Amino acid sequence: MEIRNRSPRWAGGAQPSSSAPNTSASVSLQFVLKHAAFAHLREVGPLPCTLNPHEAESLALVGAMIDQVLELHPGAQRLHVGCDEVYYLGEGEASRRWLQQEQNSTGKLCLSHMRAVASHVRARRPGVTPLVWDDMLRELPEDQLAASGVPQLVEPVLWDYTADLDVHGKVLLMQKYQRCGFLRLWAASAFKGATGPSQALPPVEHHLRNHAQWLQVAGSGPTDALQGIILTGWQRYDHFSVLCELLPAGVPSLAACLQLLLRGGFDEDVKAKMENLLGISSLEITDPVREGAGSFPGRSILALVTQVSLHLRSSVDMLLEGNRYVTGWFSPYHRQRKLIHPVMVQHIQPAALSLLAQWSTLVQELEAALQLAFYPDAVEEWLQENVHPSLQRLQALLQDLSEAAAPQPPPTGPAGGAAQDPRGELVPALGGSAANCRPGQKGPM
């Protein structure tokens, strides 16, 4: 894949990179609002999604969080205060009453809270500029935005993580923000996350295209409007979702996206430079990152995660659903009744034991590597979500196989060889040529 851009305003590394601490004044407060001690500050009682902006204690809570973050970052020039995806705003009882008043709207309510949070930042640290996600601003009328006072307090971050973002639409949005008084704007892309809540390996081509599109926006928008781009790397879609791509799995994607931004495109020369930096032999842009050693921190986690993600489930599926001996002689029907021809044990058990041993060894290695980089609860969660279900299917097969192969007491019944199964139905005695043929062969018709 080759991506070129003729006017990459960010290319060449003219501006040094910098970091901005991040907190949230809205949706990401799920990690706070989920606790009973703060449940009374929810906009909608049962939903720990959004802060009630009418409670004085709400702003005090956000202010305390901001003060703590600023204390830990004395040299910060910017602070990202979030304010994105404020679901259910205006649906609380206090908000409903407020919205009944003339001239009040959900947009006005959002802008009021945003202004209060930004004012707190400015008061505590006049030299720090608050950044906000722009999605709650996009649809607001220009006159409302301009009159709110927010453009003088914050700098919006336009985010879009898709591979086919609307370049022209983004340029029009930038022009709108400038007309409203937002003179400095930022973009936000993604090098991992944003392509599936349970994704384990980043689709590198998707993220490269996302960054290439942002370069087009930078080259087509108002002169000097965009100050830079924030490369986001998600770890969860929200506080209640599962883990998506781990950081070590996203390093090759991050390197590729940075090279694209620095060079203004991603051709074979840029690809080779990135591979050399990472110490990997090849990066397949159209597929998940191939297995390989590499020379960057976290490389062993990437290699092992790639093995698990690409092969664990499929190998277990192949045994349980594609092996003729399992599907033909130890189906769910047989497993439930603990029935198996003794010869079939020899066809199934060695393959299942070998597969389980192979994956158990690899998973032990992966767990040890993860423990060096992540807290125990994160390691436990990732393994439980991505590894344990497949291993448990293998273990359950072997357990059922062991029980079915165990000596069973001979059936007893009336003379003539018929016995009754647990449901009270007659089970004819085995006899005749079909019953005596070898497993896998047919008897005479």
Tab-separated table of C-alpha atoms in Angstrom:
chain	number	residue	atom	x	y	z
A	1	MET	CA	0.000	0.000	0.000
A	2	GLU	CA	1.265	3.476	-0.860
A	3	ILE	CA	-0.194	6.708	0.499
A	4	ARG	CA	1.013	10.099	-0.708
A	5	ASN	CA	0.070	13.640	0.187
A	6	ARG	CA	1.408	16.669	-1.701
A	7	SER	CA	0.967	19.268	1.035
A	8	PRO	CA	1.396	17.692	4.442
A	9	ARG	CA	1.398	20.658	6.778
A	10	TRP	CA	2.524	18.476	9.687
A	11	ALA	CA	5.187	16.594	7.709
A	12	GLY	CA	8.860	17.027	8.444
A	13	GLY	CA	8.617	17.290	12.216
A	14	ALA	CA	8.691	21.107	12.262
A	15	GLN	CA	6.978	21.242	15.632
A	16	PRO	CA	8.241	19.213	18.614
A	17	SER	CA	5.774	16.768	20.089
A	18	SER	CA	4.271	17.510	23.474
A	19	SER	CA	1.888	15.886	25.906
A	20	ALA	CA	-1.219	17.135	27.620
A	21	PRO	CA	-2.672	15.504	30.729
A	22	ASN	CA	-6.234	14.347	30.396
A	23	THR	CA	-9.246	14.269	32.681
A	24	SER	CA	-12.960	14.294	31.943
A	25	ALA	CA	-15.932	16.344	32.893
A	26	SER	CA	-18.631	14.132	31.375
A	27	VAL	CA	-18.966	10.628	29.978
A	28	SER	CA	-15.666	9.217	31.215
A	29	LEU	CA	-16.757	9.889	34.767
A	30	GLN	CA	-18.277	6.432	34.638
A	31	PHE	CA	-15.369	5.287	36.782
A	32	VAL	CA	-16.560	7.718	39.462
A	33	LEU	CA	-20.324	7.686	38.976
A	34	LYS	CA	-20.489	3.877	39.195
A	35	HIS	CA	-19.795	4.139	42.940
A	36	ALA	CA	-22.705	4.487	45.343
A	37	ALA	CA	-21.013	7.434	47.057
A	38	PHE	CA	-21.366	9.498	43.865
A	39	ALA	CA	-24.568	8.035	42.438
A	40	HIS	CA	-26.536	11.102	43.528
A	41	LEU	CA	-24.504	13.163	41.031
A	42	ARG	CA	-25.742	11.230	37.987
A	43	GLU	CA	-27.838	13.059	35.412
A	44	VAL	CA	-30.116	9.997	35.176
A	45	GLY	CA	-30.269	7.944	38.359
A	46	PRO	CA	-29.835	4.384	37.053
A	47	LEU	CA	-27.186	5.339	34.459
A	48	PRO	CA	-23.589	6.120	35.514
A	49	CYS	CA	-22.894	7.904	32.238
A	50	THR	CA	-23.214	11.641	32.674
A	51	LEU	CA	-22.758	14.140	35.480
A	52	ASN	CA	-25.686	16.228	36.660
A	53	PRO	CA	-24.578	19.763	35.700
A	54	HIS	CA	-27.044	21.436	38.057
A	55	GLU	CA	-25.483	20.120	41.257
A	56	ALA	CA	-22.837	22.372	42.788
A	57	GLU	CA	-21.145	19.237	44.070
A	58	SER	CA	-20.692	18.084	40.465
A	59	LEU	CA	-18.470	21.002	39.557
A	60	ALA	CA	-16.638	20.657	42.870
A	61	LEU	CA	-15.885	17.017	42.039
A	62	VAL	CA	-14.566	17.870	38.570
A	63	GLY	CA	-12.608	20.786	40.008
A	64	ALA	CA	-10.934	18.533	42.573
A	65	MET	CA	-9.927	16.089	39.848
A	66	ILE	CA	-8.517	18.916	37.713
A	67	ASP	CA	-6.536	20.284	40.669
A	68	GLN	CA	-4.984	16.874	41.313
A	69	VAL	CA	-3.965	16.441	37.668
A	70	LEU	CA	-2.480	19.937	37.455
A	71	GLU	CA	-0.534	19.371	40.654
A	72	LEU	CA	1.057	16.285	39.117
A	73	HIS	CA	1.895	18.180	35.895
A	74	PRO	CA	3.338	21.538	36.990
A	75	GLY	CA	4.779	22.241	33.548
A	76	ALA	CA	1.639	21.450	31.545
A	77	GLN	CA	0.611	23.983	28.907
A	78	ARG	CA	-2.658	22.254	27.995
A	79	LEU	CA	-5.210	20.119	29.819
A	80	HIS	CA	-7.718	17.974	27.955
A	81	VAL	CA	-10.988	18.068	29.906
A	82	GLY	CA	-12.968	15.693	27.680
A	83	CYS	CA	-16.629	16.694	27.421
A	84	ASP	CA	-17.405	14.224	24.621
A	85	GLU	CA	-20.429	11.992	24.030
A	86	VAL	CA	-22.499	13.450	26.840
A	87	TYR	CA	-25.287	10.908	26.538
A	88	TYR	CA	-28.583	11.528	28.355
A	89	LEU	CA	-27.778	15.184	29.035
A	90	GLY	CA	-31.079	16.981	29.619
A	91	GLU	CA	-32.960	13.835	30.665
A	92	GLY	CA	-32.552	14.228	34.425
A	93	GLU	CA	-35.329	15.765	36.510
A	94	ALA	CA	-33.409	18.961	37.246
A	95	SER	CA	-32.522	19.335	33.580
A	96	ARG	CA	-36.114	18.747	32.476
A	97	ARG	CA	-37.300	21.557	34.719
A	98	TRP	CA	-34.513	23.826	33.488
A	99	LEU	CA	-35.321	23.075	29.847
A	100	GLN	CA	-38.945	24.118	30.351
A	101	GLN	CA	-37.764	27.690	30.766
A	102	GLU	CA	-37.799	29.844	27.658
A	103	GLN	CA	-34.552	30.145	25.693
A	104	ASN	CA	-33.022	27.128	27.415
A	105	SER	CA	-31.759	24.172	25.385
A	106	THR	CA	-29.567	21.096	25.764
A	107	GLY	CA	-26.847	22.862	23.778
A	108	LYS	CA	-26.924	25.823	26.113
A	109	LEU	CA	-26.747	23.484	29.097
A	110	CYS	CA	-23.687	21.734	27.657
A	111	LEU	CA	-21.935	25.002	26.862
A	112	SER	CA	-22.655	26.313	30.363
A	113	HIS	CA	-21.011	23.300	31.974
A	114	MET	CA	-18.082	23.419	29.539
A	115	ARG	CA	-17.565	27.099	30.328
A	116	ALA	CA	-17.616	26.436	34.080
A	117	VAL	CA	-15.041	23.639	33.815
A	118	ALA	CA	-12.756	25.647	31.527
A	119	SER	CA	-13.024	28.693	33.796
A	120	HIS	CA	-11.898	26.562	36.735
A	121	VAL	CA	-8.805	25.467	34.795
A	122	ARG	CA	-7.979	29.046	33.781
A	123	ALA	CA	-8.440	30.293	37.351
A	124	ARG	CA	-6.225	27.612	38.851
A	125	ARG	CA	-3.517	27.828	36.198
A	126	PRO	CA	-3.838	30.856	33.871
A	127	GLY	CA	-1.114	29.538	31.582
A	128	VAL	CA	-2.908	26.249	30.870
A	129	THR	CA	-5.242	26.014	27.871
A	130	PRO	CA	-8.193	23.611	28.198
A	131	LEU	CA	-8.823	21.288	25.237
A	132	VAL	CA	-12.255	19.728	24.613
A	133	TRP	CA	-13.560	17.089	22.229
A	134	ASP	CA	-15.649	18.770	19.580
A	135	ASP	CA	-18.561	16.368	19.043
A	136	MET	CA	-20.929	18.234	21.372
A	137	LEU	CA	-20.188	21.461	19.454
A	138	ARG	CA	-20.617	20.259	15.861
A	139	GLU	CA	-24.350	20.690	15.497
A	140	LEU	CA	-24.786	23.824	17.600
A	141	PRO	CA	-25.801	27.041	15.801
A	142	GLU	CA	-22.952	29.420	15.116
A	143	ASP	CA	-24.565	32.322	16.943
A	144	GLN	CA	-25.044	30.205	20.056
A	145	LEU	CA	-21.424	29.067	20.018
A	146	ALA	CA	-20.106	32.574	19.433
A	147	ALA	CA	-22.201	34.089	22.239
A	148	SER	CA	-21.412	31.372	24.795
A	149	GLY	CA	-17.953	32.622	25.769
A	150	VAL	CA	-16.557	29.111	25.250
A	151	PRO	CA	-14.415	30.006	22.180
A	152	GLN	CA	-12.356	32.344	24.351
A	153	LEU	CA	-11.688	29.586	26.913
A	154	VAL	CA	-11.025	26.316	25.094
A	155	GLU	CA	-9.502	24.856	21.953
A	156	PRO	CA	-11.627	22.144	20.255
A	157	VAL	CA	-10.171	18.799	19.213
A	158	LEU	CA	-11.887	17.486	16.075
A	159	TRP	CA	-11.889	13.701	16.276
A	160	ASP	CA	-12.566	11.156	13.587
A	161	TYR	CA	-11.062	7.662	13.569
A	162	THR	CA	-12.540	6.289	10.351
A	163	ALA	CA	-10.529	5.257	7.310
A	164	ASP	CA	-12.746	7.243	4.946
A	165	LEU	CA	-13.474	10.412	6.877
A	166	ASP	CA	-15.155	13.269	5.033
A	167	VAL	CA	-12.262	15.623	4.270
A	168	HIS	CA	-14.462	18.355	2.808
A	169	GLY	CA	-16.852	18.114	5.740
A	170	LYS	CA	-13.984	18.526	8.195
A	171	VAL	CA	-12.740	21.599	6.357
A	172	LEU	CA	-16.229	23.142	6.515
A	173	LEU	CA	-16.393	22.345	10.238
A	174	MET	CA	-13.046	24.041	10.828
A	175	GLN	CA	-14.278	27.118	9.002
A	176	LYS	CA	-17.414	27.160	11.134
A	177	TYR	CA	-15.399	26.977	14.345
A	178	GLN	CA	-13.180	29.835	13.206
A	179	ARG	CA	-16.213	31.993	12.425
A	180	CYS	CA	-17.454	31.298	15.976
A	181	GLY	CA	-14.188	32.502	17.503
A	182	PHE	CA	-12.184	29.268	17.901
A	183	LEU	CA	-8.886	30.376	16.416
A	184	ARG	CA	-6.785	27.329	17.349
A	185	LEU	CA	-7.992	23.829	16.496
A	186	TRP	CA	-6.618	20.309	16.920
A	187	ALA	CA	-7.217	16.986	15.185
A	188	ALA	CA	-7.421	13.544	16.759
A	189	SER	CA	-6.709	10.237	15.041
A	190	ALA	CA	-6.275	6.674	16.347
A	191	PHE	CA	-3.394	4.221	15.977
A	192	LYS	CA	-5.222	1.492	17.917
A	193	GLY	CA	-8.756	1.057	19.148
A	194	ALA	CA	-11.763	2.460	17.273
A	195	THR	CA	-12.195	-0.627	15.055
A	196	GLY	CA	-13.926	-3.007	17.479
A	197	PRO	CA	-14.401	-3.179	21.258
A	198	SER	CA	-12.751	-6.608	21.518
A	199	GLN	CA	-10.112	-6.125	18.804
A	200	ALA	CA	-6.778	-7.732	19.734
A	201	LEU	CA	-4.570	-6.652	16.800
A	202	PRO	CA	-4.846	-3.248	15.097
A	203	PRO	CA	-5.714	-3.271	11.372
A	204	VAL	CA	-2.741	-1.140	10.361
A	205	GLU	CA	-4.064	-0.163	6.939
A	206	HIS	CA	-7.227	1.290	8.500
A	207	HIS	CA	-5.196	3.518	10.804
A	208	LEU	CA	-2.792	4.584	8.057
A	209	ARG	CA	-5.700	5.675	5.890
A	210	ASN	CA	-7.175	7.595	8.820
A	211	HIS	CA	-3.947	9.563	9.229
A	212	ALA	CA	-3.594	10.107	5.487
A	213	GLN	CA	-7.080	11.629	5.442
A	214	TRP	CA	-6.184	13.956	8.293
A	215	LEU	CA	-3.156	15.116	6.315
A	216	GLN	CA	-5.531	16.024	3.502
A	217	VAL	CA	-7.663	17.995	5.962
A	218	ALA	CA	-4.566	19.845	7.202
A	219	GLY	CA	-3.566	20.694	3.661
A	220	SER	CA	-7.038	21.855	2.632
A	221	GLY	CA	-8.302	23.699	5.698
A	222	PRO	CA	-7.848	27.303	6.839
A	223	THR	CA	-4.206	28.356	6.986
A	224	ASP	CA	-2.538	27.595	10.326
A	225	ALA	CA	-5.852	26.547	11.897
A	226	LEU	CA	-4.796	23.081	13.014
A	227	GLN	CA	-2.110	23.229	15.666
A	228	GLY	CA	-1.323	19.518	15.546
A	229	ILE	CA	-2.755	16.038	15.757
A	230	ILE	CA	-3.383	13.879	18.820
A	231	LEU	CA	-2.760	10.182	18.136
A	232	THR	CA	-5.152	8.370	20.437
A	233	GLY	CA	-4.633	4.759	21.447
A	234	TRP	CA	-7.706	3.297	23.052
A	235	GLN	CA	-7.635	0.671	25.780
A	236	ARG	CA	-11.408	0.424	26.218
A	237	TYR	CA	-14.396	1.882	24.421
A	238	ASP	CA	-15.715	2.983	27.797
A	239	HIS	CA	-15.265	2.090	31.443
A	240	PHE	CA	-17.571	-0.935	31.222
A	241	SER	CA	-16.301	-2.488	27.984
A	242	VAL	CA	-13.653	-5.181	27.564
A	243	LEU	CA	-10.008	-4.446	26.807
A	244	CYS	CA	-9.224	-3.815	23.152
A	245	GLU	CA	-5.698	-3.815	21.671
A	246	LEU	CA	-2.942	-3.780	24.275
A	247	LEU	CA	-0.258	-1.130	23.799
A	248	PRO	CA	2.526	-3.570	22.768
A	249	ALA	CA	0.242	-4.891	20.028
A	250	GLY	CA	-0.240	-1.331	18.779
A	251	VAL	CA	3.437	-0.288	18.584
A	252	PRO	CA	3.932	-1.201	14.892
A	253	SER	CA	0.752	0.676	13.983
A	254	LEU	CA	1.886	3.686	16.014
A	255	ALA	CA	5.279	3.658	14.311
A	256	ALA	CA	3.701	3.402	10.872
A	257	CYS	CA	1.260	6.253	11.534
A	258	LEU	CA	4.006	8.495	12.914
A	259	GLN	CA	6.166	7.823	9.876
A	260	LEU	CA	3.251	8.691	7.591
A	261	LEU	CA	2.741	12.007	9.382
A	262	LEU	CA	6.450	12.855	9.388
A	263	ARG	CA	7.030	11.925	5.739
A	264	GLY	CA	3.702	13.023	4.307
A	265	GLY	CA	2.909	9.553	2.995
A	266	PHE	CA	3.640	5.860	3.332
A	267	ASP	CA	5.554	4.351	0.434
A	268	GLU	CA	7.990	1.431	0.288
A	269	ASP	CA	10.900	3.574	1.513
A	270	VAL	CA	8.963	4.739	4.566
A	271	LYS	CA	7.800	1.188	5.207
A	272	ALA	CA	11.388	-0.066	5.096
A	273	LYS	CA	12.528	2.659	7.519
A	274	MET	CA	9.799	1.705	9.972
A	275	GLU	CA	10.656	-1.991	9.742
A	276	ASN	CA	14.299	-1.158	10.377
A	277	LEU	CA	13.433	0.949	13.421
A	278	LEU	CA	11.309	-1.818	14.922
A	279	GLY	CA	13.616	-4.642	13.929
A	280	ILE	CA	10.906	-6.596	12.142
A	281	SER	CA	11.351	-8.362	8.839
A	282	SER	CA	8.041	-7.395	7.306
A	283	LEU	CA	4.848	-5.536	8.055
A	284	GLU	CA	1.813	-6.648	6.108
A	285	ILE	CA	-0.289	-3.507	5.970
A	286	THR	CA	-3.460	-5.212	4.773
A	287	ASP	CA	-3.427	-7.911	7.484
A	288	PRO	CA	-2.789	-7.948	11.224
A	289	VAL	CA	0.877	-7.640	12.100
A	290	ARG	CA	2.684	-10.860	11.303
A	291	GLU	CA	4.378	-12.936	13.937
A	292	GLY	CA	7.998	-11.994	14.476
A	293	ALA	CA	10.602	-11.065	17.027
A	294	GLY	CA	11.284	-7.359	16.579
A	295	SER	CA	13.548	-5.217	18.723
A	296	PHE	CA	11.170	-2.888	20.555
A	297	PRO	CA	9.913	-3.118	24.161
A	298	GLY	CA	6.827	-5.320	24.277
A	299	ARG	CA	7.820	-7.317	21.195
A	300	SER	CA	7.349	-10.651	22.986
A	301	ILE	CA	3.806	-9.667	24.012
A	302	LEU	CA	3.001	-8.718	20.417
A	303	ALA	CA	4.336	-12.034	19.086
A	304	LEU	CA	2.408	-14.110	21.633
A	305	VAL	CA	-0.803	-12.090	21.319
A	306	THR	CA	-0.582	-12.533	17.549
A	307	GLN	CA	-0.270	-16.313	17.970
A	308	VAL	CA	-3.274	-16.452	20.268
A	309	SER	CA	-5.427	-14.089	18.233
A	310	LEU	CA	-4.790	-15.716	14.864
A	311	HIS	CA	-4.553	-19.384	15.796
A	312	LEU	CA	-5.936	-20.396	19.209
A	313	ARG	CA	-9.656	-20.307	18.562
A	314	SER	CA	-9.322	-21.584	15.003
A	315	SER	CA	-7.213	-24.565	16.067
A	316	VAL	CA	-9.728	-25.558	18.735
A	317	ASP	CA	-12.600	-25.079	16.302
A	318	MET	CA	-10.789	-27.299	13.807
A	319	LEU	CA	-10.545	-30.102	16.344
A	320	LEU	CA	-14.066	-29.824	17.742
A	321	GLU	CA	-15.907	-29.019	14.524
A	322	GLY	CA	-13.634	-30.226	11.732
A	323	ASN	CA	-12.226	-33.484	13.052
A	324	ARG	CA	-14.250	-36.370	11.568
A	325	TYR	CA	-13.741	-38.563	14.616
A	326	VAL	CA	-15.038	-35.911	16.996
A	327	THR	CA	-18.004	-34.877	14.866
A	328	GLY	CA	-18.832	-38.455	13.834
A	329	TRP	CA	-18.235	-40.469	16.995
A	330	PHE	CA	-18.138	-37.979	19.892
A	331	SER	CA	-20.763	-35.401	19.043
A	332	PRO	CA	-22.679	-33.406	21.674
A	333	TYR	CA	-25.220	-36.256	21.652
A	334	HIS	CA	-22.515	-38.778	22.565
A	335	ARG	CA	-20.865	-36.467	25.092
A	336	GLN	CA	-24.102	-35.853	26.944
A	337	ARG	CA	-24.709	-39.606	27.270
A	338	LYS	CA	-21.039	-40.507	27.836
A	339	LEU	CA	-21.024	-42.873	24.850
A	340	ILE	CA	-17.983	-43.634	22.688
A	341	HIS	CA	-16.532	-46.567	20.815
A	342	PRO	CA	-13.256	-47.498	22.592
A	343	VAL	CA	-11.267	-47.315	19.352
A	344	MET	CA	-12.328	-43.703	18.884
A	345	VAL	CA	-10.631	-42.682	22.122
A	346	GLN	CA	-7.291	-43.412	20.474
A	347	HIS	CA	-8.207	-41.236	17.505
A	348	ILE	CA	-9.339	-38.232	19.560
A	349	GLN	CA	-7.491	-38.128	22.876
A	350	PRO	CA	-3.877	-37.792	21.636
A	351	ALA	CA	-4.746	-34.909	19.320
A	352	ALA	CA	-6.666	-33.084	22.064
A	353	LEU	CA	-3.917	-33.603	24.649
A	354	SER	CA	-1.247	-32.423	22.225
A	355	LEU	CA	-3.191	-29.275	21.324
A	356	LEU	CA	-3.884	-28.487	24.975
A	357	ALA	CA	-0.235	-28.944	25.913
A	358	GLN	CA	0.913	-26.755	23.041
A	359	TRP	CA	-1.372	-23.877	23.967
A	360	SER	CA	-0.852	-24.246	27.722
A	361	THR	CA	2.897	-23.758	27.256
A	362	LEU	CA	2.399	-20.685	25.068
A	363	VAL	CA	-0.167	-19.182	27.429
A	364	GLN	CA	2.185	-19.585	30.393
A	365	GLU	CA	4.798	-17.668	28.440
A	366	LEU	CA	2.263	-14.991	27.508
A	367	GLU	CA	1.040	-14.623	31.085
A	368	ALA	CA	4.617	-14.143	32.322
A	369	ALA	CA	5.232	-11.485	29.663
A	370	LEU	CA	1.981	-9.668	30.433
A	371	GLN	CA	2.762	-9.597	34.145
A	372	LEU	CA	5.883	-7.557	33.419
A	373	ALA	CA	3.842	-4.808	31.759
A	374	PHE	CA	0.339	-4.809	33.262
A	375	TYR	CA	-1.387	-4.968	36.604
A	376	PRO	CA	-2.670	-8.397	37.680
A	377	ASP	CA	-6.326	-7.528	37.084
A	378	ALA	CA	-5.591	-6.511	33.483
A	379	VAL	CA	-3.671	-9.736	32.870
A	380	GLU	CA	-6.508	-11.777	34.370
A	381	GLU	CA	-9.114	-9.985	32.258
A	382	TRP	CA	-7.245	-10.332	28.960
A	383	LEU	CA	-6.578	-14.034	29.467
A	384	GLN	CA	-10.140	-14.699	30.586
A	385	GLU	CA	-11.555	-12.926	27.542
A	386	ASN	CA	-9.149	-14.157	24.879
A	387	VAL	CA	-7.625	-17.438	26.071
A	388	HIS	CA	-9.617	-19.288	28.690
A	389	PRO	CA	-12.805	-19.909	26.649
A	390	SER	CA	-10.882	-21.909	24.030
A	391	LEU	CA	-8.799	-23.819	26.556
A	392	GLN	CA	-11.915	-24.634	28.568
A	393	ARG	CA	-13.532	-26.138	25.467
A	394	LEU	CA	-10.515	-28.414	25.049
A	395	GLN	CA	-10.494	-29.364	28.723
A	396	ALA	CA	-14.220	-30.114	28.632
A	397	LEU	CA	-13.727	-32.402	25.623
A	398	LEU	CA	-11.003	-34.341	27.412
A	399	GLN	CA	-13.079	-34.597	30.584
A	400	ASP	CA	-16.078	-35.949	28.679
A	401	LEU	CA	-13.797	-38.324	26.797
A	402	SER	CA	-12.340	-39.657	30.044
A	403	GLU	CA	-15.761	-40.218	31.554
A	404	ALA	CA	-17.118	-41.887	28.427
A	405	ALA	CA	-14.108	-44.200	28.181
A	406	ALA	CA	-14.348	-45.286	31.819
A	407	PRO	CA	-15.624	-48.851	32.351
A	408	GLN	CA	-19.405	-48.901	32.431
A	409	PRO	CA	-21.536	-51.532	34.202
A	410	PRO	CA	-23.170	-53.892	31.682
A	411	PRO	CA	-26.809	-53.075	30.884
A	412	THR	CA	-29.373	-55.338	32.453
A	413	GLY	CA	-32.812	-56.062	31.097
A	414	PRO	CA	-35.261	-58.774	30.191
A	415	ALA	CA	-34.026	-61.933	28.458
A	416	GLY	CA	-33.357	-61.433	24.795
A	417	GLY	CA	-30.654	-58.794	25.269
A	418	ALA	CA	-32.753	-55.653	25.375
A	419	ALA	CA	-32.217	-53.124	28.144
A	420	GLN	CA	-33.910	-49.884	29.029
A	421	ASP	CA	-32.151	-46.551	28.814
A	422	PRO	CA	-32.746	-43.922	31.526
A	423	ARG	CA	-35.780	-42.619	29.615
A	424	GLY	CA	-37.461	-46.018	29.741
A	425	GLU	CA	-36.958	-46.772	26.032
A	426	LEU	CA	-35.773	-50.169	24.828
A	427	VAL	CA	-32.159	-50.321	23.644
A	428	PRO	CA	-31.678	-53.307	21.284
A	429	ALA	CA	-28.651	-55.487	21.813
A	430	LEU	CA	-25.845	-54.884	19.334
A	431	GLY	CA	-25.740	-57.559	16.677
A	432	GLY	CA	-25.643	-58.067	12.955
A	433	SER	CA	-22.971	-57.081	10.507
A	434	ALA	CA	-23.448	-53.299	10.840
A	435	ALA	CA	-22.721	-53.468	14.558
A	436	ASN	CA	-19.641	-55.607	14.027
A	437	CYS	CA	-17.939	-53.559	11.315
A	438	ARG	CA	-14.886	-51.390	12.095
A	439	PRO	CA	-15.502	-47.746	13.106
A	440	GLY	CA	-15.867	-45.570	10.049
A	441	GLN	CA	-17.006	-48.421	7.793
A	442	LYS	CA	-20.505	-49.224	6.655
A	443	GLY	CA	-22.257	-52.544	7.179
A	444	PRO	CA	-24.064	-54.377	4.403
A	445	MET	CA	-27.132	-52.689	3.053
